[in-house]
CSV table of C-alpha atoms in Angstrom, one decimal:
chain,number,residue,atom,x,y,z
A,156,MET,CA,73.2,39.8,72.1
A,157,ASP,CA,70.9,42.4,73.7
A,158,ARG,CA,72.2,45.4,75.5
A,159,VAL,CA,70.9,46.7,78.8
A,160,ALA,CA,71.6,50.0,80.7
A,161,LEU,CA,74.2,49.7,83.4
A,162,GLY,CA,72.4,51.7,86.0
A,163,LYS,CA,73.0,55.4,85.7
A,164,THR,CA,76.4,55.1,84.1
A,165,GLY,CA,75.2,55.6,80.6
A,166,LEU,CA,77.0,52.4,79.5
A,167,GLN,CA,75.2,49.8,77.5
A,168,VAL,CA,76.3,46.2,78.4
A,169,SER,CA,75.5,42.6,77.5
A,170,PRO,CA,73.3,40.9,80.1
A,171,ALA,CA,75.9,38.2,80.2
A,172,GLY,CA,79.3,39.2,81.6
A,173,LEU,CA,82.5,37.2,81.6
A,174,GLY,CA,83.9,36.7,85.1
A,175,CYS,CA,87.6,36.3,84.9
A,176,GLY,CA,88.0,34.8,88.4
A,177,GLY,CA,86.3,32.0,90.1
A,178,HIS,CA,87.6,28.4,90.2
A,179,SER,CA,88.8,28.3,86.6
A,180,ARG,CA,90.1,31.8,86.1
A,181,LEU,CA,89.5,31.4,82.4
A,182,GLY,CA,91.8,28.3,82.4
A,183,MET,CA,94.7,30.3,83.9
A,184,ARG,CA,94.7,28.3,87.1
A,185,ASN,CA,96.6,25.7,85.1
A,186,GLY,CA,98.8,28.4,83.6
A,187,ASP,CA,97.4,28.1,80.1
A,188,ALA,CA,97.1,31.6,78.6
A,189,SER,CA,96.1,30.3,75.2
A,190,VAL,CA,92.9,28.7,76.7
A,191,ALA,CA,92.1,32.0,78.3
A,192,GLU,CA,92.6,33.9,75.1
A,193,GLY,CA,90.3,31.5,73.3
A,194,VAL,CA,87.6,32.0,76.0
A,195,ILE,CA,87.8,35.8,75.9
A,196,GLN,CA,87.7,35.9,72.1
A,197,ARG,CA,84.7,33.6,71.9
A,198,ALA,CA,83.0,35.7,74.5
A,199,LEU,CA,83.5,38.7,72.2
A,200,ASP,CA,82.2,36.7,69.2
A,201,LEU,CA,79.1,35.8,71.2
A,202,GLY,CA,78.4,39.5,71.9
A,203,ILE,CA,79.7,39.8,75.4
A,204,ASN,CA,81.1,43.3,76.1
A,205,PHE,CA,81.3,43.2,79.9
A,206,PHE,CA,84.4,41.7,81.5
A,207,ASP,CA,85.1,41.5,85.2
A,208,THR,CA,88.6,40.8,86.5
A,209,ALA,CA,90.8,41.7,89.5
A,210,ARG,CA,94.5,41.9,90.2
A,211,ALA,CA,94.2,38.8,92.4
A,212,TYR,CA,92.8,36.7,89.7
A,213,GLY,CA,95.9,36.8,87.5
A,214,THR,CA,93.9,37.3,84.4
A,215,GLU,CA,94.2,41.1,83.8
A,216,GLU,CA,97.2,40.7,81.4
A,217,VAL,CA,95.5,38.1,79.1
A,218,LEU,CA,92.2,40.1,79.2
A,219,GLY,CA,94.0,43.3,78.2
A,220,LYS,CA,95.8,41.5,75.4
A,221,ILE,CA,92.6,40.6,73.7
A,222,VAL,CA,90.2,43.5,74.5
A,223,ARG,CA,92.5,46.4,74.0
A,224,GLN,CA,92.1,45.9,70.3
A,225,CYS,CA,88.4,46.8,70.7
A,226,ARG,CA,88.6,49.0,73.8
A,227,ASP,CA,85.8,51.4,72.9
A,228,GLU,CA,83.4,48.5,72.5
A,229,VAL,CA,83.9,46.8,75.8
A,230,VAL,CA,83.3,47.6,79.5
A,231,ILE,CA,86.2,46.6,81.8
A,232,SER,CA,85.7,46.1,85.6
A,233,THR,CA,88.6,45.4,87.9
A,234,LYS,CA,89.0,45.4,91.7
A,235,THR,CA,91.4,45.7,94.5
A,236,VAL,CA,91.6,44.2,98.0
A,237,PHE,CA,92.2,46.7,100.8
A,238,GLN,CA,93.8,44.5,103.5
A,239,ASP,CA,97.2,42.9,103.7
A,240,ARG,CA,97.7,39.3,104.5
A,241,ASP,CA,97.7,40.1,108.2
A,242,GLY,CA,94.3,41.7,108.0
A,243,HIS,CA,95.6,45.3,108.3
A,244,TYR,CA,94.2,48.1,106.2
A,245,MET,CA,96.5,49.1,103.4
A,246,PRO,CA,97.2,52.8,102.9
A,247,ALA,CA,95.2,54.4,100.1
A,248,GLU,CA,98.4,55.1,98.2
A,249,ARG,CA,99.0,51.3,97.9
A,250,LEU,CA,95.5,50.8,96.5
A,251,VAL,CA,96.2,53.6,93.9
A,252,ALA,CA,99.4,51.7,93.0
A,253,SER,CA,97.3,48.6,92.5
A,254,LEU,CA,95.1,50.6,90.0
A,255,GLU,CA,98.2,51.8,88.2
A,256,LYS,CA,99.5,48.2,88.0
A,257,SER,CA,96.2,47.0,86.7
A,258,LEU,CA,96.2,49.6,83.9
A,259,LYS,CA,99.8,48.7,83.0
A,260,ARG,CA,99.1,45.0,82.9
A,261,MET,CA,96.1,45.5,80.6
A,262,HIS,CA,97.8,48.2,78.6
A,263,LEU,CA,94.8,50.5,79.2
A,264,ASP,CA,94.5,54.2,79.9
A,265,TYR,CA,91.4,53.8,82.1
A,266,VAL,CA,89.0,51.2,83.5
A,267,ASP,CA,85.3,51.6,83.3
A,268,ILE,CA,84.7,50.3,86.8
A,269,PHE,CA,87.1,50.0,89.7
A,270,SER,CA,85.7,48.3,92.8
A,271,PHE,CA,86.8,47.7,96.4
A,272,HIS,CA,86.7,43.9,96.6
A,273,GLY,CA,85.0,41.7,99.2
A,274,VAL,CA,83.9,44.5,101.6
A,275,THR,CA,82.2,43.3,104.7
A,276,PRO,CA,80.0,45.5,107.0
A,277,GLU,CA,82.7,46.2,109.5
A,278,HIS,CA,85.0,47.5,106.8
A,279,LEU,CA,82.6,49.8,104.9
A,280,ASP,CA,83.2,52.9,106.9
A,281,HIS,CA,87.0,52.7,106.4
A,282,CYS,CA,86.5,52.3,102.7
A,283,LEU,CA,84.2,55.3,102.6
A,284,HIS,CA,86.4,57.6,104.6
A,285,ALA,CA,89.9,56.4,103.8
A,286,TYR,CA,89.7,55.3,100.2
A,287,VAL,CA,86.7,56.8,98.4
A,288,PRO,CA,87.9,60.4,98.5
A,289,VAL,CA,91.3,59.3,97.1
A,290,PHE,CA,89.7,57.3,94.3
A,291,GLN,CA,87.3,60.1,93.4
A,292,LYS,CA,90.4,62.0,92.4
A,293,GLU,CA,91.3,59.1,90.1
A,294,VAL,CA,87.9,59.4,88.6
A,295,ARG,CA,88.5,63.1,87.9
A,296,LYS,CA,91.9,62.2,86.4
A,297,GLY,CA,90.1,59.9,84.0
A,298,LYS,CA,91.7,56.7,85.1
A,299,ILE,CA,88.4,55.4,86.4
A,300,ARG,CA,85.0,56.1,85.0
A,301,HIS,CA,82.9,54.7,87.8
A,302,LEU,CA,83.5,53.4,91.4
A,303,GLY,CA,82.1,50.1,92.5
A,304,ILE,CA,82.0,47.9,95.6
A,305,THR,CA,81.7,44.1,95.9
A,306,GLU,CA,80.3,42.2,98.9
A,307,SER,CA,81.5,39.0,100.4
A,308,PHE,CA,78.4,36.8,100.0
A,309,ARG,CA,79.6,33.9,102.1
A,310,GLN,CA,80.4,36.2,105.0
A,311,ASP,CA,77.5,38.5,104.5
A,312,PRO,CA,74.6,36.5,103.0
A,313,THR,CA,72.0,39.1,104.2
A,314,HIS,CA,73.7,41.9,102.3
A,315,GLU,CA,74.2,44.2,105.3
A,316,MET,CA,77.2,46.0,103.7
A,317,LEU,CA,75.3,46.8,100.4
A,318,LYS,CA,72.2,47.9,102.3
A,319,ALA,CA,74.4,50.6,103.9
A,320,ALA,CA,76.7,51.3,100.9
A,321,VAL,CA,74.1,51.9,98.1
A,322,PRO,CA,72.3,54.8,99.7
A,323,THR,CA,75.5,56.8,100.1
A,324,GLY,CA,75.5,57.6,96.4
A,325,VAL,CA,79.2,56.9,96.1
A,326,PHE,CA,79.0,53.7,94.1
A,327,ASP,CA,77.6,53.4,90.6
A,328,VAL,CA,78.0,49.6,90.4
A,329,VAL,CA,77.8,46.9,93.0
A,330,MET,CA,78.5,43.2,92.8
A,331,VAL,CA,75.9,41.1,94.7
A,332,GLY,CA,75.4,37.4,95.4
A,333,PHE,CA,72.1,36.1,94.1
A,334,ASN,CA,70.8,32.7,93.2
A,335,PHE,CA,67.6,30.6,93.8
A,336,LEU,CA,69.1,29.1,97.0
A,337,ASN,CA,69.3,32.5,98.5
A,338,PRO,CA,67.2,35.1,96.6
A,339,GLY,CA,67.3,37.6,99.4
A,340,ALA,CA,68.8,40.4,97.2
A,341,ARG,CA,65.4,40.7,95.5
A,342,ASP,CA,64.0,42.2,98.7
A,343,GLU,CA,67.1,43.7,100.3
A,344,VAL,CA,69.3,45.0,97.5
A,345,PHE,CA,67.7,45.3,94.1
A,346,PRO,CA,64.9,47.8,95.0
A,347,LEU,CA,67.5,49.9,96.7
A,348,CYS,CA,69.7,49.8,93.7
A,349,GLU,CA,66.9,50.7,91.3
A,350,LYS,CA,65.9,53.7,93.6
A,351,HIS,CA,69.5,55.1,93.4
A,352,GLY,CA,70.3,54.1,89.8
A,353,VAL,CA,73.0,51.7,90.9
A,354,ALA,CA,73.9,48.9,88.5
A,355,THR,CA,74.2,45.3,89.7
A,356,GLN,CA,76.7,42.6,88.7
A,357,ILE,CA,75.5,39.2,89.8
A,358,MET,CA,77.9,36.7,91.2
A,359,HIS,CA,77.2,33.2,92.6
A,360,ALA,CA,74.5,32.5,90.1
A,361,VAL,CA,75.9,29.0,89.9
A,362,ARG,CA,78.2,27.8,92.6
A,363,ARG,CA,79.0,24.4,94.1
A,364,ALA,CA,75.6,23.7,95.6
A,365,LEU,CA,74.0,24.2,92.1
A,366,SER,CA,76.7,22.1,90.3
A,367,ASN,CA,77.5,19.4,92.8
A,368,GLN,CA,74.7,17.1,94.1
A,369,GLU,CA,76.5,16.2,97.3
A,370,VAL,CA,77.0,19.9,98.2
A,371,LEU,CA,73.4,20.6,97.4
A,372,LEU,CA,72.2,17.8,99.6
A,373,GLU,CA,74.3,19.0,102.5
A,374,THR,CA,73.2,22.6,102.0
A,375,VAL,CA,69.6,21.6,102.0
A,376,ARG,CA,70.1,19.4,105.1
A,377,GLN,CA,71.5,22.4,107.0
A,378,LEU,CA,68.7,24.6,105.8
A,379,VAL,CA,66.1,22.1,107.0
A,380,GLU,CA,67.8,21.9,110.4
A,381,SER,CA,67.8,25.7,110.7
A,382,GLY,CA,64.1,25.9,109.8
A,383,GLU,CA,64.7,28.0,106.6
A,384,VAL,CA,63.5,25.1,104.4
A,385,SER,CA,60.6,22.8,105.0
A,386,THR,CA,60.5,19.1,104.1
A,387,LEU,CA,56.9,19.8,103.0
A,388,ASP,CA,58.3,21.9,100.2
A,389,VAL,CA,61.6,20.0,99.3
A,390,ASN,CA,62.5,16.4,98.7
A,391,VAL,CA,65.6,16.2,100.9
A,392,ASP,CA,66.9,13.3,98.8
A,393,ASP,CA,66.6,15.2,95.5
A,394,PRO,CA,65.9,18.9,96.3
A,395,LEU,CA,65.6,20.0,92.7
A,396,ASP,CA,63.7,17.1,91.3
A,397,PHE,CA,60.8,19.4,90.2
A,398,LEU,CA,63.3,21.5,88.3
A,399,ASN,CA,65.0,18.7,86.5
A,400,ALA,CA,61.7,17.1,85.6
A,401,HIS,CA,60.3,20.2,83.9
A,402,ALA,CA,60.2,20.1,80.1
A,403,SER,CA,61.5,23.6,79.7
A,404,VAL,CA,64.6,23.1,81.7
A,405,GLU,CA,67.8,21.6,80.2
A,406,SER,CA,69.8,21.5,83.4
A,407,VAL,CA,70.1,23.1,86.9
A,408,THR,CA,72.9,25.3,85.6
A,409,GLU,CA,70.7,26.6,82.7
A,410,ALA,CA,67.8,27.2,85.0
A,411,ALA,CA,70.0,29.1,87.5
A,412,TYR,CA,71.3,31.5,84.9
A,413,ARG,CA,67.8,32.1,83.5
A,414,PHE,CA,66.5,32.7,87.1
A,415,CYS,CA,69.1,35.5,87.6
A,416,ARG,CA,68.9,37.0,84.1
A,417,HIS,CA,65.2,37.9,84.3
A,418,GLU,CA,65.1,39.1,87.9
A,419,PRO,CA,64.1,42.8,88.0
A,420,GLY,CA,67.0,44.9,89.2
A,421,VAL,CA,69.7,42.7,87.6
A,422,SER,CA,72.0,44.3,85.2
A,423,VAL,CA,74.7,41.8,84.3
A,424,VAL,CA,75.0,38.1,85.2
A,425,LEU,CA,78.6,37.0,85.5
A,426,ASN,CA,79.7,33.6,84.3
A,427,GLY,CA,83.2,32.2,84.5
A,428,THR,CA,84.7,29.2,82.8
A,429,GLY,CA,87.9,27.9,81.3
A,430,SER,CA,85.9,26.1,78.5
A,431,VAL,CA,84.6,27.6,75.3
A,432,ALA,CA,81.9,24.9,75.3
A,433,HIS,CA,80.7,25.8,78.8
A,434,LEU,CA,80.8,29.5,77.9
A,435,GLU,CA,78.5,28.9,74.9
A,436,GLN,CA,76.1,26.9,77.1
A,437,ASN,CA,76.1,29.6,79.8
A,438,VAL,CA,75.5,32.4,77.3
A,439,ALA,CA,72.7,30.4,75.7
A,440,ALA,CA,71.1,30.0,79.1
A,441,ILE,CA,71.4,33.7,79.9
A,442,ASN,CA,69.9,34.5,76.5
A,443,SER,CA,66.9,32.1,77.1
A,444,ASP,CA,63.5,33.1,78.2
A,445,ARG,CA,62.4,33.6,81.8
A,446,LEU,CA,61.6,30.4,83.7
A,447,PRO,CA,57.9,29.5,83.7
A,448,GLU,CA,55.9,31.1,86.5
A,449,SER,CA,55.0,27.7,87.9
A,450,LEU,CA,58.7,27.0,88.5
A,451,LEU,CA,59.5,30.4,89.9
A,452,SER,CA,56.6,30.0,92.3
A,453,ARG,CA,57.9,26.5,93.3
A,454,LEU,CA,61.4,27.8,93.8
A,455,ASP,CA,60.1,30.7,95.9
A,456,GLN,CA,58.0,28.3,98.0
A,457,ALA,CA,61.0,26.1,98.6
A,458,PHE,CA,63.9,28.6,99.1
A,459,GLY,CA,62.3,32.1,99.1
A,460,SER,CA,63.0,32.6,102.9
A,461,VAL,CA,66.6,31.4,102.8
A,462,ARG,CA,69.1,34.1,103.9
A,463,SER,CA,71.9,32.2,105.5
A,464,VAL,CA,73.8,30.5,102.6
A,465,SER,CA,75.6,31.6,99.5
A,466,GLY,CA,75.3,28.4,97.6
A,467,ASP,CA,79.1,28.0,97.7
């Protein structure tokens, strides 16, 4: 698999990254560690060297078990939440303890990227002032190589948090929601990241609206009602008929990954699954060519103005 530069970090990563969360959590949602181990090992065999996890996913331990044998060849990204169950900010010391627990679970001395997870616009200032200075010390200690931040795409589909966070120069990597149902990041985030040398991890490349026809129909119905999508551009009874009919497209999922992979400003496209077969299909899609210009133009005509949904 090819390697691409991860922003200004100096790291070289696979354009396909394995997301260890999502619905399947590598198969761990059913408590089957052997399935997760098989998915991770197959990802390595396919050339994936970027792995994104989090304490909340419950996959750090199984990930560490496999990748610590080839630690120098992989890039590990993990994350922490910053609020307790009552919505109160946790003290910075508790977040540092979360980092220590993550390292212990994975049997690692350091992580390549440590991110504040699911930050919304109203919480950014607190993260910048209460947490970042503390974690910059952890960077200097060598426990973290690069700081990152992830948005909450469902709550912040216009990327207000990232538009404010990227110019601070604090974060080397950001996780951003992007798909052809809401391609707003190409205008709002990617140019900003390229200007500041910030790498991007793409989440939501394929979510429910792109894998479940009923969810897609309901999403498009809402977008038509809001005026973001026109019935002149989309068949409301089969919104992606033009995509499915194209000879170069195997499936909506395949097209969705290709769409993200070749977008300027994209570093890594995350895919998550508990199935080796699905992993192989996803990687094949990400390794495929850019979608034909005619399809890209049609997708832009249909959904290019959408900014209100995440596709979930």
